[in-house]
mmCIF file of C-alpha atoms in Angstrom:
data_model
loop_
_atom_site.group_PDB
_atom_site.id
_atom_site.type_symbol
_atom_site.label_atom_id
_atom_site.label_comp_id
_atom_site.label_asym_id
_atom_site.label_seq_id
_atom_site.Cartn_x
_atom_site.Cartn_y
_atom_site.Cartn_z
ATOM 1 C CA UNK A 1 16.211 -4.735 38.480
ATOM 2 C CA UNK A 2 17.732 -7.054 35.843
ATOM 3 C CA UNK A 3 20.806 -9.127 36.967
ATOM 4 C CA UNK A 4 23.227 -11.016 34.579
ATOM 5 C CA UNK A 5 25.788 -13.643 36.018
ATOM 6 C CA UNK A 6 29.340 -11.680 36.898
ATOM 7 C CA UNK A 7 27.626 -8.304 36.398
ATOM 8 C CA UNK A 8 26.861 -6.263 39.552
ATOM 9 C CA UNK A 9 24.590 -3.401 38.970
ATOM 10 C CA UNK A 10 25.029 -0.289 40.559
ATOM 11 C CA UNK A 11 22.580 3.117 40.748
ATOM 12 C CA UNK A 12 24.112 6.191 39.534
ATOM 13 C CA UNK A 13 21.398 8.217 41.236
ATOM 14 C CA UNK A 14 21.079 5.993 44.697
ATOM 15 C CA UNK A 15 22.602 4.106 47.563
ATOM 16 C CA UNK A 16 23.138 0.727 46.286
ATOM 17 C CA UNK A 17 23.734 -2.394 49.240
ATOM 18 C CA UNK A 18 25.069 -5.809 48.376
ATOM 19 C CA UNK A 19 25.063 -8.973 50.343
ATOM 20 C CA UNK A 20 27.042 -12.048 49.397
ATOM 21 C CA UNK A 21 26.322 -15.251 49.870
ATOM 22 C CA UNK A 22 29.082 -17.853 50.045
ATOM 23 C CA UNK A 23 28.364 -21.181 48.650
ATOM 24 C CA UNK A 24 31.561 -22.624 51.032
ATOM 25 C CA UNK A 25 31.453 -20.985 54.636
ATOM 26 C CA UNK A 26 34.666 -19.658 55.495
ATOM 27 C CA UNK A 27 33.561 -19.033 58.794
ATOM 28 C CA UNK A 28 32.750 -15.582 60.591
ATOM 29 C CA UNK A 29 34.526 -13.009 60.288
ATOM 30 C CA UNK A 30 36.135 -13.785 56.709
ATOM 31 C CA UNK A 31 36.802 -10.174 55.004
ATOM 32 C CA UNK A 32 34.644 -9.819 51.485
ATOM 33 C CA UNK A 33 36.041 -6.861 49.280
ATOM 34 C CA UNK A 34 34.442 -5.824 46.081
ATOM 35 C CA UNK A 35 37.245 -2.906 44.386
ATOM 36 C CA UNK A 36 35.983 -1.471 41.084
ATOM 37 C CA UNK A 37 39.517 0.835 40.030
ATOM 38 C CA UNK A 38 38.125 3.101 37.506
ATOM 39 C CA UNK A 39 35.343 4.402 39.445
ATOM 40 C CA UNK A 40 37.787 4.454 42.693
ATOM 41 C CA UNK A 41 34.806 2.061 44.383
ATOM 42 C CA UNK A 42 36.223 -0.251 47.585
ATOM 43 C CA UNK A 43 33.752 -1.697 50.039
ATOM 44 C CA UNK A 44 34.176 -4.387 51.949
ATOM 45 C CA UNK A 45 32.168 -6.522 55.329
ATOM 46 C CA UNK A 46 32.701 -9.038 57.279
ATOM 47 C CA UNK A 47 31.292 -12.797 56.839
ATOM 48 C CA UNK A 48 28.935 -14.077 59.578
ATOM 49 C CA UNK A 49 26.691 -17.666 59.075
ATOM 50 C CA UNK A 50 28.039 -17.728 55.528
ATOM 51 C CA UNK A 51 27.167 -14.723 54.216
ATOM 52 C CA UNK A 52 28.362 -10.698 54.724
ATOM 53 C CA UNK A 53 26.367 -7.254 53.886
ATOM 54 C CA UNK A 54 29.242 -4.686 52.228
ATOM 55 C CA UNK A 55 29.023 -1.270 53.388
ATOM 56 C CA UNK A 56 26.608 0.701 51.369
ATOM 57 C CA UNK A 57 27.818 2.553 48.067
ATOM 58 C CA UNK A 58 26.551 5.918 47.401
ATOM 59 C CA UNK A 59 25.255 7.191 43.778
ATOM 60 C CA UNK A 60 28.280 6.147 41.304
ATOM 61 C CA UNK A 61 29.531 9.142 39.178
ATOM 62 C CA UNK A 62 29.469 7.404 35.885
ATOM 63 C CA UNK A 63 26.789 7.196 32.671
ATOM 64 C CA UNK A 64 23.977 4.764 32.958
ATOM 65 C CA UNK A 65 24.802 1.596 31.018
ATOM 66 C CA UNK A 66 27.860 1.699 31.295
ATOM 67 C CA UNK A 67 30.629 -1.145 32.507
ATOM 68 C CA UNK A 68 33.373 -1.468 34.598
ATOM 69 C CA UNK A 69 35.955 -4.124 35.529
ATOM 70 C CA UNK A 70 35.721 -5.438 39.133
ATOM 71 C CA UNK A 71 37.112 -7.880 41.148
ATOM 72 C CA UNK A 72 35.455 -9.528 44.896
ATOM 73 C CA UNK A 73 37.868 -11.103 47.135
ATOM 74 C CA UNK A 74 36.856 -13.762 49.791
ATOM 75 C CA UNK A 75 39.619 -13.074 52.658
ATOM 76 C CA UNK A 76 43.032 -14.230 51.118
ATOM 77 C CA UNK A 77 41.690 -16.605 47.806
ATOM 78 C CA UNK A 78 42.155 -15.574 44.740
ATOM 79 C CA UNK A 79 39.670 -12.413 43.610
ATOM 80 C CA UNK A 80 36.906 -13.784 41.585
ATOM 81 C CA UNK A 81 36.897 -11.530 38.261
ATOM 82 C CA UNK A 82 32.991 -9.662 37.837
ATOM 83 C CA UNK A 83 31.467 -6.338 36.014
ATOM 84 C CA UNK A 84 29.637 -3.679 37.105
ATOM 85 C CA UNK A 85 26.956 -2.206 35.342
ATOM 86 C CA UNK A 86 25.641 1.590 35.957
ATOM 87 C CA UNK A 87 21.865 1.741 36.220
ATOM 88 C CA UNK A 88 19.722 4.570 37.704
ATOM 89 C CA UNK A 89 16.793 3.282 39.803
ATOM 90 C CA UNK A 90 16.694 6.645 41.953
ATOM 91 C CA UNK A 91 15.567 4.703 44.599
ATOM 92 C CA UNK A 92 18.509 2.487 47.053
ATOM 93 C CA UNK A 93 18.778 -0.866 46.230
ATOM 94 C CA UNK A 94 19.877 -3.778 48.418
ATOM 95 C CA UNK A 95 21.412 -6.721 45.540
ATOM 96 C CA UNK A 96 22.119 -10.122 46.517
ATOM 97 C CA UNK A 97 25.585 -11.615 45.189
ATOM 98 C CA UNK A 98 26.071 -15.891 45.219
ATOM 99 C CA UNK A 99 30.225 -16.522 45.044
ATOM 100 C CA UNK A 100 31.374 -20.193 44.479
ATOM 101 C CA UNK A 101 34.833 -21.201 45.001
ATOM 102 C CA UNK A 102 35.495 -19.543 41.817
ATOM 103 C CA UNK A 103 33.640 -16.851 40.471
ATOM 104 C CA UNK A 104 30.548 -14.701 40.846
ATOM 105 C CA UNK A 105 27.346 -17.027 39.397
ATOM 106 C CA UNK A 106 24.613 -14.618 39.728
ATOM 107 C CA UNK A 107 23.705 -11.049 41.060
ATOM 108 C CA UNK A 108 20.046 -11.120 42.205
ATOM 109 C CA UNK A 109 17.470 -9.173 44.820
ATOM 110 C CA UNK A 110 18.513 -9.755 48.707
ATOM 111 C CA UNK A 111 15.412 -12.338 48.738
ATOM 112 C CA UNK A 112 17.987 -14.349 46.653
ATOM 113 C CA UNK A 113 17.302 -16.542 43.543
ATOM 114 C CA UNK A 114 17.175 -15.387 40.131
ATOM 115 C CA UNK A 115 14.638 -12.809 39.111
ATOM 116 C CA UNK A 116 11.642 -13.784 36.592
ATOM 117 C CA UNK A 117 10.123 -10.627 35.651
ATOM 118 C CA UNK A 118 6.421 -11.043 33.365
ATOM 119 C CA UNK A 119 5.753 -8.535 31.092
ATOM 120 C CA UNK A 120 2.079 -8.946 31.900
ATOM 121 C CA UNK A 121 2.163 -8.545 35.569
ATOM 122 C CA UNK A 122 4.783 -5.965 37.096
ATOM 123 C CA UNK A 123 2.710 -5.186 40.256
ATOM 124 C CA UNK A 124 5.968 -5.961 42.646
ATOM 125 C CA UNK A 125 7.861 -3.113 40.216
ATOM 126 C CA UNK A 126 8.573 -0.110 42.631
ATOM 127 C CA UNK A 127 6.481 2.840 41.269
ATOM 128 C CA UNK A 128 9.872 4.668 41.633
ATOM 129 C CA UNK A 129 11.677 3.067 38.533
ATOM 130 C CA UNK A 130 9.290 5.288 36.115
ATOM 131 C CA UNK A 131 6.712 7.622 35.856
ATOM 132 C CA UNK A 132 3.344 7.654 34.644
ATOM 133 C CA UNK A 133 3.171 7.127 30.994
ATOM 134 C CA UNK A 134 6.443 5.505 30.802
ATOM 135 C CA UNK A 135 6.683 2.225 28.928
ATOM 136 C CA UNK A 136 9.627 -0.236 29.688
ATOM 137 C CA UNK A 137 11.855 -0.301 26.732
ATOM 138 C CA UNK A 138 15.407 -1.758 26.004
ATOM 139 C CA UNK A 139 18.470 0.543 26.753
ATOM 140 C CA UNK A 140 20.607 1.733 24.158
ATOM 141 C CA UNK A 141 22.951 -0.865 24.584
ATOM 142 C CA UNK A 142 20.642 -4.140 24.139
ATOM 143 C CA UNK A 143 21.529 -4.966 27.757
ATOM 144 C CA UNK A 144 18.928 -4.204 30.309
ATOM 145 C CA UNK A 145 15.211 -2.482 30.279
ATOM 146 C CA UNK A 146 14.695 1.135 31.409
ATOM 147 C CA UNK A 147 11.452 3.379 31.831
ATOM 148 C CA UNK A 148 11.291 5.712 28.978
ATOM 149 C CA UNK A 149 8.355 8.510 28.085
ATOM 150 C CA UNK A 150 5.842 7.347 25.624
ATOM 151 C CA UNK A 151 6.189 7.627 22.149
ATOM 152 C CA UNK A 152 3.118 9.412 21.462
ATOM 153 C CA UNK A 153 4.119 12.341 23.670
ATOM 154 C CA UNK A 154 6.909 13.183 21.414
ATOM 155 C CA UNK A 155 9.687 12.975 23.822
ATOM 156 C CA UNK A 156 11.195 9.249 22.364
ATOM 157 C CA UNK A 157 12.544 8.619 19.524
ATOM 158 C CA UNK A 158 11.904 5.768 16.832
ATOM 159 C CA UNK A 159 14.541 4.610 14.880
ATOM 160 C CA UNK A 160 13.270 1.817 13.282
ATOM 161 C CA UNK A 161 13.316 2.556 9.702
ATOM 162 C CA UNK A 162 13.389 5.472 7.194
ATOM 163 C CA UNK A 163 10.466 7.521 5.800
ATOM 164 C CA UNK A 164 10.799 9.852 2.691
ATOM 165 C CA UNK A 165 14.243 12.276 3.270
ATOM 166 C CA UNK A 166 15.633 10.882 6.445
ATOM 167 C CA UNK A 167 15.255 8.184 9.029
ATOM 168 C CA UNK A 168 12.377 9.096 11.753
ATOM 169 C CA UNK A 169 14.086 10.766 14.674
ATOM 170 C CA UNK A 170 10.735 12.293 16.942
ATOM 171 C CA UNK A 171 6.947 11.207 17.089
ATOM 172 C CA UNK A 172 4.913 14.263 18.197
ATOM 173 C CA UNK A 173 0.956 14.226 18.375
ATOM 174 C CA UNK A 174 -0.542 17.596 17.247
ATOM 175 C CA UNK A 175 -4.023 18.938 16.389
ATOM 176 C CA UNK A 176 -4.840 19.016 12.399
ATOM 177 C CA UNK A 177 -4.693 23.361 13.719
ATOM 178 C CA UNK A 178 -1.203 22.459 15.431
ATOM 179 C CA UNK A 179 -0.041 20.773 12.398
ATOM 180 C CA UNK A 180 -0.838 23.513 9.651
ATOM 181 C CA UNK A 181 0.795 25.963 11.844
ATOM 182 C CA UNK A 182 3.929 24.544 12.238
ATOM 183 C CA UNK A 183 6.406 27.148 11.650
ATOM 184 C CA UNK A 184 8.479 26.469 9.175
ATOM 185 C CA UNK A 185 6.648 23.897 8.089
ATOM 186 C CA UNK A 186 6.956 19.927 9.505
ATOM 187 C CA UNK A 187 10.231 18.281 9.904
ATOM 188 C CA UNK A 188 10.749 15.612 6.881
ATOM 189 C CA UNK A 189 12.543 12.824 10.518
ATOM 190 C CA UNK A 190 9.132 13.379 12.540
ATOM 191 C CA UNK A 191 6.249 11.492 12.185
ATOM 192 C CA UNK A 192 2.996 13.607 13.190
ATOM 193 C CA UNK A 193 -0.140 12.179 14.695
ATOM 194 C CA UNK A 194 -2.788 13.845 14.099
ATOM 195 C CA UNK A 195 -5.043 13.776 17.248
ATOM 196 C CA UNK A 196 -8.544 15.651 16.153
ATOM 197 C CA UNK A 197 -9.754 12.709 13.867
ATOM 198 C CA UNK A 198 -8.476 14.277 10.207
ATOM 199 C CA UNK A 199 -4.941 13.929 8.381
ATOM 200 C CA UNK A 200 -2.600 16.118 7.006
ATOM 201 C CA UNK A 201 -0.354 14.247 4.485
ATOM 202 C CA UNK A 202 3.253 15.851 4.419
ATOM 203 C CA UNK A 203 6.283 14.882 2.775
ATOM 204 C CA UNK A 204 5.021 14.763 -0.828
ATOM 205 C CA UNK A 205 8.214 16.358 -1.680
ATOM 206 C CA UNK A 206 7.147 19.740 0.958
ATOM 207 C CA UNK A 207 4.128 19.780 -0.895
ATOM 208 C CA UNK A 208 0.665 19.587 1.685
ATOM 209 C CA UNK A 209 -3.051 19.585 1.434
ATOM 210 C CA UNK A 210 -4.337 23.273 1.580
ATOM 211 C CA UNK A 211 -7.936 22.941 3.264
ATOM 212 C CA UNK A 212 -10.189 20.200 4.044
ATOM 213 C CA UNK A 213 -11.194 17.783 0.989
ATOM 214 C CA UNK A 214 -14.989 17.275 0.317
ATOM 215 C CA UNK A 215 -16.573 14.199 -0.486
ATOM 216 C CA UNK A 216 -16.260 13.612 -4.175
ATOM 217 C CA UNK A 217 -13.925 16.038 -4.854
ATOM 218 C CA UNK A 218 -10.623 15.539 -6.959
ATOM 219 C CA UNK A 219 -7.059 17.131 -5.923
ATOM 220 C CA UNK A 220 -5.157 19.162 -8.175
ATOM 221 C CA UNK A 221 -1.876 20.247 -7.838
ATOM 222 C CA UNK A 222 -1.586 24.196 -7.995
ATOM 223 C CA UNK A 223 2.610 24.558 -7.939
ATOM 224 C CA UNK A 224 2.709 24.761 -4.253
ATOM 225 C CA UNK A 225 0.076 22.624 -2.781
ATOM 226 C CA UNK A 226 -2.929 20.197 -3.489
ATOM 227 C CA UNK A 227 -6.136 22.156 -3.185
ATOM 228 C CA UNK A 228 -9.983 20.104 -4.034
ATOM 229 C CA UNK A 229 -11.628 20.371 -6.944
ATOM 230 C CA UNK A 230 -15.468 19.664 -7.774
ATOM 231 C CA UNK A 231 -15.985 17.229 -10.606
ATOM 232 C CA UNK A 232 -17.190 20.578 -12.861
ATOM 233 C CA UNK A 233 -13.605 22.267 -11.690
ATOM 234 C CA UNK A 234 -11.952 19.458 -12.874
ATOM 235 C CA UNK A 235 -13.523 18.894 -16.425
ATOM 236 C CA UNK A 236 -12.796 22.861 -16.601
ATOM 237 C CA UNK A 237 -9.412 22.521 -15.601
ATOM 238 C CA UNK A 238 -9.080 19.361 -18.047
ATOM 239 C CA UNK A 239 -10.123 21.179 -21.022
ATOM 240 C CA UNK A 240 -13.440 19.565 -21.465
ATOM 241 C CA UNK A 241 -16.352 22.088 -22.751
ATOM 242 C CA UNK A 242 -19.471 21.689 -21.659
ATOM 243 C CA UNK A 243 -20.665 20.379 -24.706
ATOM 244 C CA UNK A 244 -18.391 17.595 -24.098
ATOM 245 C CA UNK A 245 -19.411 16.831 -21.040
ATOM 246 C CA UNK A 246 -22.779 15.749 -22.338
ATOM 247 C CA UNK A 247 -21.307 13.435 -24.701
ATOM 248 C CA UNK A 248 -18.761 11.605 -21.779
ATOM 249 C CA UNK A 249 -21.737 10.838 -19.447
ATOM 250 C CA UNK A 250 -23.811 8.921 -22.247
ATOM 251 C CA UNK A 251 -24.579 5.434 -21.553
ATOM 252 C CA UNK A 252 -24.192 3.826 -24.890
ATOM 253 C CA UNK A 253 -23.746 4.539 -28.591
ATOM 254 C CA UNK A 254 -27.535 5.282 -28.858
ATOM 255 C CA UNK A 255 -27.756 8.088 -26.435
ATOM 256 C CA UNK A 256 -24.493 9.593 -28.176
ATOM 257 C CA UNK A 257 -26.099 9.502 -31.307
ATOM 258 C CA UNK A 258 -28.933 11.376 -29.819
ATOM 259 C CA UNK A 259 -26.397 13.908 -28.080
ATOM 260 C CA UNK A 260 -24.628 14.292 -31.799
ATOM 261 C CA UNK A 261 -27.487 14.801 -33.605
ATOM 262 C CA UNK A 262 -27.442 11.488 -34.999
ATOM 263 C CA UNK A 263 -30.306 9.866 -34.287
ATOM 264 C CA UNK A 264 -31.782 8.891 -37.328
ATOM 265 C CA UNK A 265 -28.689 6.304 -39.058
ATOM 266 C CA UNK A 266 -28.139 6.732 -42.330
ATOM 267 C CA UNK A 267 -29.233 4.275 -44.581
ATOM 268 C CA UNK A 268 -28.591 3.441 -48.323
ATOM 269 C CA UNK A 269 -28.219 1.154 -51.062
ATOM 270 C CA UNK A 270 -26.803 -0.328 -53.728
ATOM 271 C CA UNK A 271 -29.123 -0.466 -56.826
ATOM 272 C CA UNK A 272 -28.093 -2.662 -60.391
ATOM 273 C CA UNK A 273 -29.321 -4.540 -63.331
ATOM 274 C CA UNK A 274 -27.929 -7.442 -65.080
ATOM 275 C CA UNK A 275 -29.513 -7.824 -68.287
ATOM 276 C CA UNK A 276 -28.710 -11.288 -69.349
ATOM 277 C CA UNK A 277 -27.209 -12.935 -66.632
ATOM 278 C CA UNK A 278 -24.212 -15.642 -66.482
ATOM 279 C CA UNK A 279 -22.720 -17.876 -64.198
ATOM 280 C CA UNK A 280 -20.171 -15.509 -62.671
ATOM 281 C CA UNK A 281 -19.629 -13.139 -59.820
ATOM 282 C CA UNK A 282 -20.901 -9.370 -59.867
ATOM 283 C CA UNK A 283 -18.973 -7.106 -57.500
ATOM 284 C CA UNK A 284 -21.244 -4.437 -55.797
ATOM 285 C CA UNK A 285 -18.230 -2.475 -54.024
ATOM 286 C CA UNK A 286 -14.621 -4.058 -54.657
ATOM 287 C CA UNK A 287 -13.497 -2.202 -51.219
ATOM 288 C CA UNK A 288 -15.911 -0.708 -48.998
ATOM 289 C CA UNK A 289 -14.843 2.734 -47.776
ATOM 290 C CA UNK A 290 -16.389 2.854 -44.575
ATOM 291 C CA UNK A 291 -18.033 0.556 -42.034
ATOM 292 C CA UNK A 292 -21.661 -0.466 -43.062
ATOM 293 C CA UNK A 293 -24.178 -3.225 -41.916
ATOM 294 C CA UNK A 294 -26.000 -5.326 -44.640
ATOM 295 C CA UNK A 295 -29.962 -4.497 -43.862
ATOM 296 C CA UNK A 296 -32.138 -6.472 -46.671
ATOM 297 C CA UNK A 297 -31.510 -7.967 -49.961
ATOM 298 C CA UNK A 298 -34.616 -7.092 -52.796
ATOM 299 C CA UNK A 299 -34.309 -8.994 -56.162
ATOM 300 C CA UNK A 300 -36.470 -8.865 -59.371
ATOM 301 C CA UNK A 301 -35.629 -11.015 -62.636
ATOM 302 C CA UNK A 302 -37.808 -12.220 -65.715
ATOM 303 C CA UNK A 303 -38.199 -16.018 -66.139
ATOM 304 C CA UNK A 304 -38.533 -17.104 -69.160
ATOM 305 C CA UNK A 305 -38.457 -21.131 -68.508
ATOM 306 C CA UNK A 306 -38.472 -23.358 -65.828
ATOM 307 C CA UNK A 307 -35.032 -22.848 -64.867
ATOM 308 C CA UNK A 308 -32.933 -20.234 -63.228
ATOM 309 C CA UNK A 309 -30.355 -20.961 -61.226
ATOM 310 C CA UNK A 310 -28.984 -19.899 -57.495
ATOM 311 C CA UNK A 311 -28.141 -16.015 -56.134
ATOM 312 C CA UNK A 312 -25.544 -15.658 -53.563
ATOM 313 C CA UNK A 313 -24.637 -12.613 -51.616
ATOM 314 C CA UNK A 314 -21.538 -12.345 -49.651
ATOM 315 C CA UNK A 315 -19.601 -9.941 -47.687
ATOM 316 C CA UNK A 316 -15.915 -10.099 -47.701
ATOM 317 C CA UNK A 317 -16.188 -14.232 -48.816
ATOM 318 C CA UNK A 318 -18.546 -15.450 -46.323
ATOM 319 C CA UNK A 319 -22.603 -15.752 -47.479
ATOM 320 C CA UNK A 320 -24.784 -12.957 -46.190
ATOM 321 C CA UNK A 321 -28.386 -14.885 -48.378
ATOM 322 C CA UNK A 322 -28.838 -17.451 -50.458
ATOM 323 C CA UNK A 323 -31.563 -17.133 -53.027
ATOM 324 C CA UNK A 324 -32.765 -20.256 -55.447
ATOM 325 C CA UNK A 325 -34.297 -18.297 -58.704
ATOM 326 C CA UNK A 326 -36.350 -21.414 -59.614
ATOM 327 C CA UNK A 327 -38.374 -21.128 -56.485
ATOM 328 C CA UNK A 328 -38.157 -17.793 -54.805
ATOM 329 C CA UNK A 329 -40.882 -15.702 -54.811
ATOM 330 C CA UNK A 330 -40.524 -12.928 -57.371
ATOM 331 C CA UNK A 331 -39.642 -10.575 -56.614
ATOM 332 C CA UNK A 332 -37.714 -11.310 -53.341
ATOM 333 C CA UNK A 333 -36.816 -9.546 -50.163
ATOM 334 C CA UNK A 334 -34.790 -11.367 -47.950
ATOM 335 C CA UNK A 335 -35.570 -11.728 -44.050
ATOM 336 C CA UNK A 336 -33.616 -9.293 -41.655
ATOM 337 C CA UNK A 337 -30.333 -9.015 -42.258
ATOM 338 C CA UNK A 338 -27.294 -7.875 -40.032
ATOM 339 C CA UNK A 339 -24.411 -8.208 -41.298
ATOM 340 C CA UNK A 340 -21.093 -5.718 -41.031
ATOM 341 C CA UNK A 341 -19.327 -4.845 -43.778
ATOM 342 C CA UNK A 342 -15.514 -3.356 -42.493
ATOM 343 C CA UNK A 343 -14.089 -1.004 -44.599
ATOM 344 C CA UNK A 344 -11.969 -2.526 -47.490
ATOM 345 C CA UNK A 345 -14.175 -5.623 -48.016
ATOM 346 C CA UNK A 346 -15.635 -6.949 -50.860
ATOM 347 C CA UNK A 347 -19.496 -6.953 -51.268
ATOM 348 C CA UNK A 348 -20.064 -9.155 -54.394
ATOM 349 C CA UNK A 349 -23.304 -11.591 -55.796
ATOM 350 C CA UNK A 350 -22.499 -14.949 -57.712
ATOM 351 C CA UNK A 351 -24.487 -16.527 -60.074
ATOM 352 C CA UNK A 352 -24.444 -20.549 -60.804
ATOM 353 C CA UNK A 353 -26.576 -22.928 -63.075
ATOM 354 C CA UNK A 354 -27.942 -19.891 -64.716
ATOM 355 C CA UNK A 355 -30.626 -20.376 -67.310
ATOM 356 C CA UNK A 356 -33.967 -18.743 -68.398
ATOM 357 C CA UNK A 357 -33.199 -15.285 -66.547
ATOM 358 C CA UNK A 358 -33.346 -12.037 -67.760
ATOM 359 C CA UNK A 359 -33.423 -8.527 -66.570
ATOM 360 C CA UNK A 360 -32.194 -9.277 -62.963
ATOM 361 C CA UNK A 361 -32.467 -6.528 -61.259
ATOM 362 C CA UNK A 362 -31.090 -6.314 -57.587
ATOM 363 C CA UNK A 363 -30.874 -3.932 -54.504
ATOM 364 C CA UNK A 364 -28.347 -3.975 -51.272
ATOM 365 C CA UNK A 365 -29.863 -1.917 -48.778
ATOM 366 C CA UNK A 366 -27.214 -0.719 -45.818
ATOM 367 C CA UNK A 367 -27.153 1.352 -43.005
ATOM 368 C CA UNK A 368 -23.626 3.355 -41.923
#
């Protein structure tokens, strides 16, 4: 039992005996008198060797926890003022009491001394104060520790927070069957263990998984509840034809080409002839219409001297080939080109130092 200086702790469900020790020895057969009024309590004894055992109190009539005013009286001195605090032990209890001159200093067992209890070894706790299964837990009223049931059996209450609609008010363990069957469905203040290894999630708004879920599976909502879906249940569901479906699992642009039909990629050109060529710049497309990637350059041109000049292709101002007339091969194809055209750029070829060239005749070969 827990003991706190000037508070005397009586059982409301058992005979409760105190002895008081008396730090000044009045001598034998000094009257000691502890009167608690409001619960009509008056016991007294007799002191002998400094000490004096009150006569026994029965089982007080009054709520556990609770506390009373009380006074003890050491023959004629003035009555030292004390409380009294109602615990149920439902076994009798002996209590030591130590009085100075003054006051009560501390309520303890009749071994005397103050109490150290260790949370990790209550073997000296008398299997009476609980039952199996009962945890030790702080009363109501933050003042003492009392047996309570478990929390997992259902029969405590935790009151430590809130959860979706309401504060939790009951834990209760229940089967995954248990749980599906509640009637009326589960109560938004309980929290529900589920006991048989799966889960039941409740509290989306009264809305609960209908069935077990399979591996890989999706949930839907169907109004009412959350039922599984297979991945081909879900593209159904989702709108997405088969067809479709073909396309979304391709790896890359190549295999969705293949699904589309698309395998072979278009490829063009364009084709011109400049008949007597200038220094200036020739624009192929002034704004490209759609995306395109430059593939080879092919030029043929009559030289009719030992000069001819420079060829330069670019792509929206930045040079795709340069081609020197005077000592290209003729005709030219350019190495492998790659380079994107965006739609609304410019494809154009420039001319400089232009001389002894005729009948230039050029093609831009693309892919889109």
């Amino acid at each position: 039992m827990a003991c706190n200086a000037t508070r005397i702790e009586l059982s409301n469900s058992a005979v409760t005996t105190l002895t008081v020790t008396l730090t000044t020895d009045p001598g034998d057969g000094v009257t000691v008198l502890l009167i608690v009024d409001g619960l009509s309590i008056t016991t007294s004894g007799t002191t002998s060797g400094g000490s004096a055992t009150l006569t026994p109190i029965a089982a007080v009539t009054a709520d556990t926890n609770s506390l009373w005013d009380a006074v003890i009286q050491i023959g004629t001195n003035r009555p030292a003022v004390a409380e009294v605090l109602i615990t149920e032990t439902n076994t009798a209890q002996s209590l030591g009491i130590t009085v100075t001159d003054s006051q009560v200093t501390y309520c303890a067992p009749l071994s005397g001394g103050s109490v150290d209890v260790s949370t990790l070894d209550l073997t000296d706790t008398p299997s009476s104060y609980g039952t199996v299964g009962e945890v030790l837990a702080l009363n109501s009223g933050a003042t003492a520790f009392e047996f309570v049931a478990n929390v997992a059996s259902g029969s405590a209450a935790y009151t430590g927070g809130t959860v979706a609609e309401g504060s939790i008010t009951d834990v209760i363990a229940l089967t995954d069957t248990q749980y599906t069957n509640l009637t009326g469905g589960p109560d938004p203040t309980t929290l529900y263990v589920i006991t048989d290894g799966t889960t039941s999630i409740d509290d989306l708004d009264d809305v609960s998984i209908s069935g077990g879920v399979s591996n890989d599976a999706f949930l839907m909502y169907q109004g009412t509840n959350w039922h599984d879906r297979t991945p081909a249940q879900a593209r159904t569901a989702l709108g997405i034809s088969s067809f479709g479906a073909t396309l979304i699992d391709d790896a890359d642009a190549s295999a969705a080409r293949t699904t589309l039909d698309l395998a072979n990629v278009k490829t063009d050109s364009y084709v011109g002839h400049i008949e007597a060529p200038a220094d200036a710049t020739y624009y192929i497309d002034a704004a490209t219409v759609i995306n395109k990637t430059i593939t080879e350059l092919y030029l043929k041109w009559t030289n009719d001297g030992s000069n001819a000049g420079t060829l330069v292709l670019a792509v929206a101002g930045s040079t795709v080939d340069t081609v020197d007339l005077s000592s290209a091969s003729n005709p030219y194809t350019s190495s492998a080109l790659s380079t994107l055209a965006t739609s609304g750029d410019e494809i154009k070829i420039t001319l400089t130092s232009v001389a002894d060239v005729s009948d230039l005749r050029f093609v831009v070969e693309y892919t889109q």
